[in-house]
CSV table of N, CA and C in Angstrom, one decimal:
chain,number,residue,atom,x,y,z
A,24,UNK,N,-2.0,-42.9,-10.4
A,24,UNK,CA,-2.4,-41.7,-9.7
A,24,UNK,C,-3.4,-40.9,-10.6
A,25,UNK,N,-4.4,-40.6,-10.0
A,25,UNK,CA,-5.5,-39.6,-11.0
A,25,UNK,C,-5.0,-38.6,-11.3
A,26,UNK,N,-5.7,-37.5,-12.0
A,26,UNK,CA,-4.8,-36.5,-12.3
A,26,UNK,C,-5.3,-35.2,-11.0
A,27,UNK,N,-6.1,-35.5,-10.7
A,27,UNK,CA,-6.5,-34.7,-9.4
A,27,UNK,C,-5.8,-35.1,-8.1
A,28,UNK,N,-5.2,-36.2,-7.6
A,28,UNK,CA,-3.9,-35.9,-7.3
A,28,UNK,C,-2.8,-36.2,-7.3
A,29,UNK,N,-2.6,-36.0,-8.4
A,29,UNK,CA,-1.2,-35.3,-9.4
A,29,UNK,C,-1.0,-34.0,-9.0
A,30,UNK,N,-2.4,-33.3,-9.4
A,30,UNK,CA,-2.3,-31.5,-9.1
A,30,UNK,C,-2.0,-31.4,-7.5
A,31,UNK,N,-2.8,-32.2,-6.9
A,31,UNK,CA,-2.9,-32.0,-5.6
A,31,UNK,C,-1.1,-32.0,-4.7
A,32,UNK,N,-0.7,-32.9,-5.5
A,32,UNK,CA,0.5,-33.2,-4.8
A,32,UNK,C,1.7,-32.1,-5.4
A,33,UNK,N,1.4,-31.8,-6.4
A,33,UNK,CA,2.3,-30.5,-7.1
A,33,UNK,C,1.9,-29.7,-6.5
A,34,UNK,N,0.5,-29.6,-5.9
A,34,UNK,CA,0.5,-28.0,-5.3
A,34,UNK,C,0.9,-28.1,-3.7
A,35,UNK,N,1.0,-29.1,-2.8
A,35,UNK,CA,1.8,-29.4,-1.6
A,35,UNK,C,3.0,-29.1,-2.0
A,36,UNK,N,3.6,-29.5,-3.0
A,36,UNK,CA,5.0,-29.1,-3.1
A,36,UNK,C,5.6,-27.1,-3.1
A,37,UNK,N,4.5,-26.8,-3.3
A,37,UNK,CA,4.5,-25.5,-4.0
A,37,UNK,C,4.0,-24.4,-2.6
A,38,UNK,N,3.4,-25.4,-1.0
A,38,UNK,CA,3.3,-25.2,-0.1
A,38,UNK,C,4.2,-23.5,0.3
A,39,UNK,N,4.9,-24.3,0.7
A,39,UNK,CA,5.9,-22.9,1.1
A,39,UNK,C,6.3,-21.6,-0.1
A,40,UNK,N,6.2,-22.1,-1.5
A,40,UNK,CA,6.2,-20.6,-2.1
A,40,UNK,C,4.8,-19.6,-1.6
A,41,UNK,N,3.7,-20.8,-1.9
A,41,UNK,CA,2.5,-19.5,-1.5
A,41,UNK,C,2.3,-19.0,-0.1
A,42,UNK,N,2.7,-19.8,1.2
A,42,UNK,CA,2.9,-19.3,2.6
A,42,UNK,C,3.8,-18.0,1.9
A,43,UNK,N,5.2,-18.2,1.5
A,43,UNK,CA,5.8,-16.8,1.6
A,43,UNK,C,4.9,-15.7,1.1
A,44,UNK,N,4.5,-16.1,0.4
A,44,UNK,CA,4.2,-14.7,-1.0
A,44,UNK,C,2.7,-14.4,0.1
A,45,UNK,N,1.6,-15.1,0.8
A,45,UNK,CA,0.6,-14.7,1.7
A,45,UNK,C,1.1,-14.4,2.7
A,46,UNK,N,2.4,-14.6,3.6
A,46,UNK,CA,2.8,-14.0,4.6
A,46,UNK,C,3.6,-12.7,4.7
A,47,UNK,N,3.6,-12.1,3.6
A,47,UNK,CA,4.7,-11.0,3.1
A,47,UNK,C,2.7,-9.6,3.5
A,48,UNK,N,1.9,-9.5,3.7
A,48,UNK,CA,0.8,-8.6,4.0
A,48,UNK,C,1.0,-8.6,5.0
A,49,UNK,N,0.4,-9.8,5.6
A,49,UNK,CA,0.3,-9.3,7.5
A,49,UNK,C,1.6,-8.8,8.0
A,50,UNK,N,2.5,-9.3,7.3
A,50,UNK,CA,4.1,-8.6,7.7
A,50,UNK,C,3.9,-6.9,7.7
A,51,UNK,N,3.4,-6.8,6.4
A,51,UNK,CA,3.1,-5.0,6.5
A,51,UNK,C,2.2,-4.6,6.9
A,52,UNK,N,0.7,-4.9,7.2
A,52,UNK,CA,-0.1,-4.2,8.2
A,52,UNK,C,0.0,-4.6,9.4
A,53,UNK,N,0.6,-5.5,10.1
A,53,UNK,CA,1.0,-5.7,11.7
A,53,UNK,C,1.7,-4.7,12.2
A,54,UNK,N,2.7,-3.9,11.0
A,54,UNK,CA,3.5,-2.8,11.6
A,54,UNK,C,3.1,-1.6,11.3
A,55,UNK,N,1.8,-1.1,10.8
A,55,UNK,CA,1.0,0.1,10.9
A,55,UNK,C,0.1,0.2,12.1
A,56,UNK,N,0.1,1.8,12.2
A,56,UNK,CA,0.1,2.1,13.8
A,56,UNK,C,-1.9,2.6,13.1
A,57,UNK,N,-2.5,2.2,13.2
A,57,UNK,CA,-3.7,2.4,13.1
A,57,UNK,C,-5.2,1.7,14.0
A,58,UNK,N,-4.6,1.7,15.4
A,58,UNK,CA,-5.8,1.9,16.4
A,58,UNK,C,-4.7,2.2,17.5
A,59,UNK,N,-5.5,2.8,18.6
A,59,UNK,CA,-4.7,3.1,19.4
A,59,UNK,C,-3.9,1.7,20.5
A,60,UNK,N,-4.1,0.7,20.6
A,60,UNK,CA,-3.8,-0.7,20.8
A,60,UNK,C,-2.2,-0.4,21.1
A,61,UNK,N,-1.5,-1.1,22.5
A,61,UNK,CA,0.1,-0.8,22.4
A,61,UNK,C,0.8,-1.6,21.1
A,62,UNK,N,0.4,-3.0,21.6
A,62,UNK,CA,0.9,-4.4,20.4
A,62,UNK,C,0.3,-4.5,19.5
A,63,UNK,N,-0.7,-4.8,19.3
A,63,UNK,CA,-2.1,-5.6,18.2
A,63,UNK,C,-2.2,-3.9,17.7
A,64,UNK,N,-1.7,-3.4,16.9
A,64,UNK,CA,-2.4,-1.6,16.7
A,64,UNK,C,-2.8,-1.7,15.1
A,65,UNK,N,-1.9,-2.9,14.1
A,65,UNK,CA,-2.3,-2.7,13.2
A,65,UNK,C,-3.0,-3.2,12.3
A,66,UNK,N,-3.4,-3.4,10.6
A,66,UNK,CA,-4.4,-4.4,10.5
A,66,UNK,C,-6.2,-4.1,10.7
A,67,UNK,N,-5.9,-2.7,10.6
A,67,UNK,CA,-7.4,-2.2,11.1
A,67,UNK,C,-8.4,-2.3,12.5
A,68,UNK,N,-7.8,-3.7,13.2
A,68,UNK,CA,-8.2,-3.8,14.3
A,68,UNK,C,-8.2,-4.5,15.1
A,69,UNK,N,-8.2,-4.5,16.6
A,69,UNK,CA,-7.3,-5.5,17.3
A,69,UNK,C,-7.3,-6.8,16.7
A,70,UNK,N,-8.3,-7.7,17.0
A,70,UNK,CA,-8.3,-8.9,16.6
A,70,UNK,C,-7.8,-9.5,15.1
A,71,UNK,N,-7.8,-9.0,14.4
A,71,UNK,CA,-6.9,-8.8,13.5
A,71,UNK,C,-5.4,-8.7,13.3
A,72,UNK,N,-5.4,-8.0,14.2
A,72,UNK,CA,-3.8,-8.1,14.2
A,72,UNK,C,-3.0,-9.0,15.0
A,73,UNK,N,-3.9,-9.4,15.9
A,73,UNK,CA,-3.3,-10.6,16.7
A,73,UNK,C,-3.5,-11.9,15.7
A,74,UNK,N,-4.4,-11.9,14.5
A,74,UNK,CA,-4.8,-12.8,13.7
A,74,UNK,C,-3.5,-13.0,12.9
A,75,UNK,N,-2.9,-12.0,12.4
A,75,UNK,CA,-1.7,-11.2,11.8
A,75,UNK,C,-0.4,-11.6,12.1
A,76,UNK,N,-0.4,-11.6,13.8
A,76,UNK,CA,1.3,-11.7,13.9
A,76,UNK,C,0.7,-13.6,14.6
A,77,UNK,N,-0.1,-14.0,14.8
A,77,UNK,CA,-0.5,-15.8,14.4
A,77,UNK,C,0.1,-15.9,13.3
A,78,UNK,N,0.0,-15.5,12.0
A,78,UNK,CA,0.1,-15.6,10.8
A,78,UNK,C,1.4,-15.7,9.9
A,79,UNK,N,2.2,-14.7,11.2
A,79,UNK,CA,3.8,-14.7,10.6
A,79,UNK,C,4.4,-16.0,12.1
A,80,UNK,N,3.9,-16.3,12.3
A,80,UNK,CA,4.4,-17.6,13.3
A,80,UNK,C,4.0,-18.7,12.8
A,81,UNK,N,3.1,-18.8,12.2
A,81,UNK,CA,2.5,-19.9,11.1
A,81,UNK,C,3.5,-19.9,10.0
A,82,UNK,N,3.6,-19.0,9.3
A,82,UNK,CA,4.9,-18.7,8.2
A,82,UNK,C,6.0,-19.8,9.0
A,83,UNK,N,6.5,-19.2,9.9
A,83,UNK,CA,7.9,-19.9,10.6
A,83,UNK,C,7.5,-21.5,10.7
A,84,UNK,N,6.6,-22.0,11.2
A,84,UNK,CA,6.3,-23.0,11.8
A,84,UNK,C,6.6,-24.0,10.2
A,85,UNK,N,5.6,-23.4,9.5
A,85,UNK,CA,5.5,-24.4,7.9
A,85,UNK,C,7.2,-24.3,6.8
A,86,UNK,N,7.4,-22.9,7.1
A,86,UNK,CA,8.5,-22.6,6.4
A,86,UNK,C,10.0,-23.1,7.0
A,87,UNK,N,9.9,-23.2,8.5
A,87,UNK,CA,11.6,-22.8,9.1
A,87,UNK,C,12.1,-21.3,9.0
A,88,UNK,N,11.5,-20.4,8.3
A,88,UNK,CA,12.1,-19.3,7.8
A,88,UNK,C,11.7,-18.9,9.1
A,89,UNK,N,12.5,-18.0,9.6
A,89,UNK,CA,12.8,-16.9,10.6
A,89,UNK,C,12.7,-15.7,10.2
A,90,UNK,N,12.5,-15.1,8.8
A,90,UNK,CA,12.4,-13.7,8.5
A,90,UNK,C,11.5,-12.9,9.2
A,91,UNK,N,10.6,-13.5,9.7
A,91,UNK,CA,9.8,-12.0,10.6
A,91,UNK,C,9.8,-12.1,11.8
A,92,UNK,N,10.8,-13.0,12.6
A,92,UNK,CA,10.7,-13.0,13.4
A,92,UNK,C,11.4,-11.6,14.6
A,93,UNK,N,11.7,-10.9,13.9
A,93,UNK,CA,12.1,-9.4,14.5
A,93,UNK,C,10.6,-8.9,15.0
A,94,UNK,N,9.4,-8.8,13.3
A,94,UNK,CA,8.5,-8.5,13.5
A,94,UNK,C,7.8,-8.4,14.9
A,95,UNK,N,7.4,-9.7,14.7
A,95,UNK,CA,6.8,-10.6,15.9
A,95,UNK,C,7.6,-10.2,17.2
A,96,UNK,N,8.6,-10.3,17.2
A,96,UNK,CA,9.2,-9.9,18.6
A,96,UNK,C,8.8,-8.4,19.1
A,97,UNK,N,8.9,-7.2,18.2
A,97,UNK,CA,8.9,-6.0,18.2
A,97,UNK,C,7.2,-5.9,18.8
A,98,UNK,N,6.7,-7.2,18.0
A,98,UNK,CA,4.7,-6.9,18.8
A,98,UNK,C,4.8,-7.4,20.3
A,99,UNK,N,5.3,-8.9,20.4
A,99,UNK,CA,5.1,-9.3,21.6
A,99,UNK,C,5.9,-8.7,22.9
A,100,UNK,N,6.6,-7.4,22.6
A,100,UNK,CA,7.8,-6.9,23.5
A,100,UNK,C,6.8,-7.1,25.2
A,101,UNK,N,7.7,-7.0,26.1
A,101,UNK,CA,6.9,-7.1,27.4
A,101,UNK,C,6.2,-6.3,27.8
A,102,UNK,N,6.8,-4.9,27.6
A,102,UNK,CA,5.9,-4.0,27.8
A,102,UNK,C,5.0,-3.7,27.0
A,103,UNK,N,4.7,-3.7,26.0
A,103,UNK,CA,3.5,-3.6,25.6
A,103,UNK,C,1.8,-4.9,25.6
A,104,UNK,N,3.1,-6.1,26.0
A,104,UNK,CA,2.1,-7.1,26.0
A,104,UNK,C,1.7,-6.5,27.5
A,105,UNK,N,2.1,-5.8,28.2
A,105,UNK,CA,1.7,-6.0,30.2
A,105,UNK,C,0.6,-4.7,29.8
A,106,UNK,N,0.8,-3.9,28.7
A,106,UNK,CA,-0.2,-3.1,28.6
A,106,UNK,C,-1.3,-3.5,27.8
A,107,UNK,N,-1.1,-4.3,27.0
A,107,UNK,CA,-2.7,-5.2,26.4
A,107,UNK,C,-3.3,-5.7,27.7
A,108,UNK,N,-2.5,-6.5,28.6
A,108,UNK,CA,-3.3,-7.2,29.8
A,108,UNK,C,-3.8,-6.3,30.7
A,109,UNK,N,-3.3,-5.1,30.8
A,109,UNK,CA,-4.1,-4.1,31.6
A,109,UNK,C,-5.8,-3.5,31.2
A,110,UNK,N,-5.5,-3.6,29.8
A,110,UNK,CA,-6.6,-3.2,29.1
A,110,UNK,C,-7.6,-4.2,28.9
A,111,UNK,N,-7.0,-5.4,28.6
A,111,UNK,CA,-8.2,-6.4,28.5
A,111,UNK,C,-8.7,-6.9,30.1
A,112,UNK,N,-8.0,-7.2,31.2
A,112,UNK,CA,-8.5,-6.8,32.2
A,112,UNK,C,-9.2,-5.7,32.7
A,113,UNK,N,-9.3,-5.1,32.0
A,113,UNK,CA,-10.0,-3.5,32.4
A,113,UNK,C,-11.4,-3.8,31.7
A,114,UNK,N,-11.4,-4.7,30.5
A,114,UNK,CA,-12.9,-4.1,29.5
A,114,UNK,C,-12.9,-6.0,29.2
A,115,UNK,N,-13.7,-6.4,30.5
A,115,UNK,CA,-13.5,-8.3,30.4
A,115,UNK,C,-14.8,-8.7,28.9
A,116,UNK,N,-15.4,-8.2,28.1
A,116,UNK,CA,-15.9,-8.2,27.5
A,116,UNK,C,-15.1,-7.5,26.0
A,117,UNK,N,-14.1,-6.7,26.3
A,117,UNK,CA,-13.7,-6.5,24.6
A,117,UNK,C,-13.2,-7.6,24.1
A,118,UNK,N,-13.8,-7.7,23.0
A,118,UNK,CA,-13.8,-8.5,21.8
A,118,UNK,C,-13.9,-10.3,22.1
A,119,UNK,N,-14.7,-10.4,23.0
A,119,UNK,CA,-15.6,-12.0,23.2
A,119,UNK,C,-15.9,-12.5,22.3
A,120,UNK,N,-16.3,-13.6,21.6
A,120,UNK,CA,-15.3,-14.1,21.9
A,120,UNK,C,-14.1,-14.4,20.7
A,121,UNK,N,-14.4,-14.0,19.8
A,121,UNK,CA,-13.8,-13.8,18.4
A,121,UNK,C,-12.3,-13.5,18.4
A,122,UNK,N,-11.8,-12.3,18.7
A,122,UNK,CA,-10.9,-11.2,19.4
A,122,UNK,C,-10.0,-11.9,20.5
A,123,UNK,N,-10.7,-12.7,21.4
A,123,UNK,CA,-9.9,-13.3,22.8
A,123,UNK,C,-9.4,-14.6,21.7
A,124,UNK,N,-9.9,-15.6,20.7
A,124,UNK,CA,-9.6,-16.8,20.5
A,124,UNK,C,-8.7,-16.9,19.7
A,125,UNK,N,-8.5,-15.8,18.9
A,125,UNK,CA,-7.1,-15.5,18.1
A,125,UNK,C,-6.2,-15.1,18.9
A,126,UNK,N,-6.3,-14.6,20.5
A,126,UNK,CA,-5.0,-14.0,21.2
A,126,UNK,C,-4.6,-15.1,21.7
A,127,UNK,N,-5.7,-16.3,22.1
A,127,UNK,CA,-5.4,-17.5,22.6
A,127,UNK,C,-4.6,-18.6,21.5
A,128,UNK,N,-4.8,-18.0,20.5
A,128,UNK,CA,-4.3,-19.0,19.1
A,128,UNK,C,-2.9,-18.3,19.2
A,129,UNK,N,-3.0,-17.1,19.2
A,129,UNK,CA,-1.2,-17.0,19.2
A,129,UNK,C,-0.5,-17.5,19.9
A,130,UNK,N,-1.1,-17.4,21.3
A,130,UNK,CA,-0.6,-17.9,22.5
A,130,UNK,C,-0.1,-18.9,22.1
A,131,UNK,N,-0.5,-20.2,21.7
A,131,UNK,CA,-0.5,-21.6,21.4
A,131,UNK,C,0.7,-21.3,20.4
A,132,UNK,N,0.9,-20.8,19.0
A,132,UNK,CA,1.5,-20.5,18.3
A,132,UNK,C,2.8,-20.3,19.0
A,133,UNK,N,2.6,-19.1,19.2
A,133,UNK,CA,4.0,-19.0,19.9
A,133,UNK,C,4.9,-19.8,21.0
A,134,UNK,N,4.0,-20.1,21.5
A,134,UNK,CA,4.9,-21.6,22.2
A,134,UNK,C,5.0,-22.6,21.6
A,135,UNK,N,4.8,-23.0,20.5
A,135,UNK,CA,4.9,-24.0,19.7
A,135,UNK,C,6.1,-23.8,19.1
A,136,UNK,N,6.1,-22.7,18.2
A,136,UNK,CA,6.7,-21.8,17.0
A,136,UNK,C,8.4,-21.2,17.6
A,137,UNK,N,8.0,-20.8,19.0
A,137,UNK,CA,9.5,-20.0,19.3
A,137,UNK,C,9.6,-21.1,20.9
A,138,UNK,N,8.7,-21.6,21.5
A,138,UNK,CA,9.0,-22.0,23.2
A,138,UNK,C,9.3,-20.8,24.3
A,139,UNK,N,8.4,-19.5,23.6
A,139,UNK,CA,8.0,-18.4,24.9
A,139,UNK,C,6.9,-18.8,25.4
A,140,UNK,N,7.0,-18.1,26.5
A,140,UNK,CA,5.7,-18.4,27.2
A,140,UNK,C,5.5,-16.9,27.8
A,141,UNK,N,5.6,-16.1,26.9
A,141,UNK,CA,5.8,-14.3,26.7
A,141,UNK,C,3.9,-14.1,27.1
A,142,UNK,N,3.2,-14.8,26.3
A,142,UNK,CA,2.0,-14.9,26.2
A,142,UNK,C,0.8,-15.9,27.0
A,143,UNK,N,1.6,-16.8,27.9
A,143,UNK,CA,0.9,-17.1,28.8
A,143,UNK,C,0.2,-16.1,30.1
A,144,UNK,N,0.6,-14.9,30.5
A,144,UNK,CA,-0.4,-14.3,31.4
A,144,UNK,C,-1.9,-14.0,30.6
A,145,UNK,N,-1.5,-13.8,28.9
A,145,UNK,CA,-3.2,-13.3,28.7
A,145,UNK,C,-3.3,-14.2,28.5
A,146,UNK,N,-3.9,-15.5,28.2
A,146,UNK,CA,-4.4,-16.6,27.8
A,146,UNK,C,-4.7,-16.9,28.8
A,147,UNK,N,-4.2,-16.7,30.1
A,147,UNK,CA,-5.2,-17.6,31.6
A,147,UNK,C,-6.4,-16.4,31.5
């Protein structure tokens, strides 16, 4: 085996320490209240934040760990997700298509990750 991957395979092993230690941010700006947004509010800005709580479902998916799954839940609650769809039905143009492809990536996520389908009304 070369020694490039030698490193390579030591650093696959080492996979899940650096997911934790990179998933430990989005964990804290997902739950700052900084745009007016019901769910997606933190993180500086919508699409972002939906990039964010993707990101702690990605954690679960690679890891098995369940630690933020409170997080995640507390974003996707019903009512606030039925008040993102109000609004993004209201303004069919916020955040095209950048902003919609990450809400569509969680979507995916989250049904993969937990088997809700909490996030199927926005994604149609």
């Amino acid at each position: 085996m070369s020694d490039v991957a030698a490193r390579f395979r030591a650093f696959q092993l080492e996979v899940p320490h650096w997911v934790d230690l990179l998933a430990q941010i989005p964990a804290r700006h997902v739950q700052r209240h900084d745009t007016i947004h019901p769910a997606f509010h933190g993180c500086i800005d919508w699409h972002s934040a939906c990039h964010a709580t993707w990101a702690l479902l990605a954690h679960r998916a690679i890891t098995g760990d369940a630690r933020y799954e409170s997080v995640v839940d507390t974003i996707l609650m019903p009512a606030k997700l039925a008040a993102e769809g109000a609004d993004l039905a209201a303004r069919p143009q916020f955040e095209m298509p950048y902003g919609r492809a990450w809400l569509l990536r969680l979507a995916l996520e989250d049904r993969q990750v937990t088997g809700s389908t909490r996030l199927h009304f926005l994604g149609r």
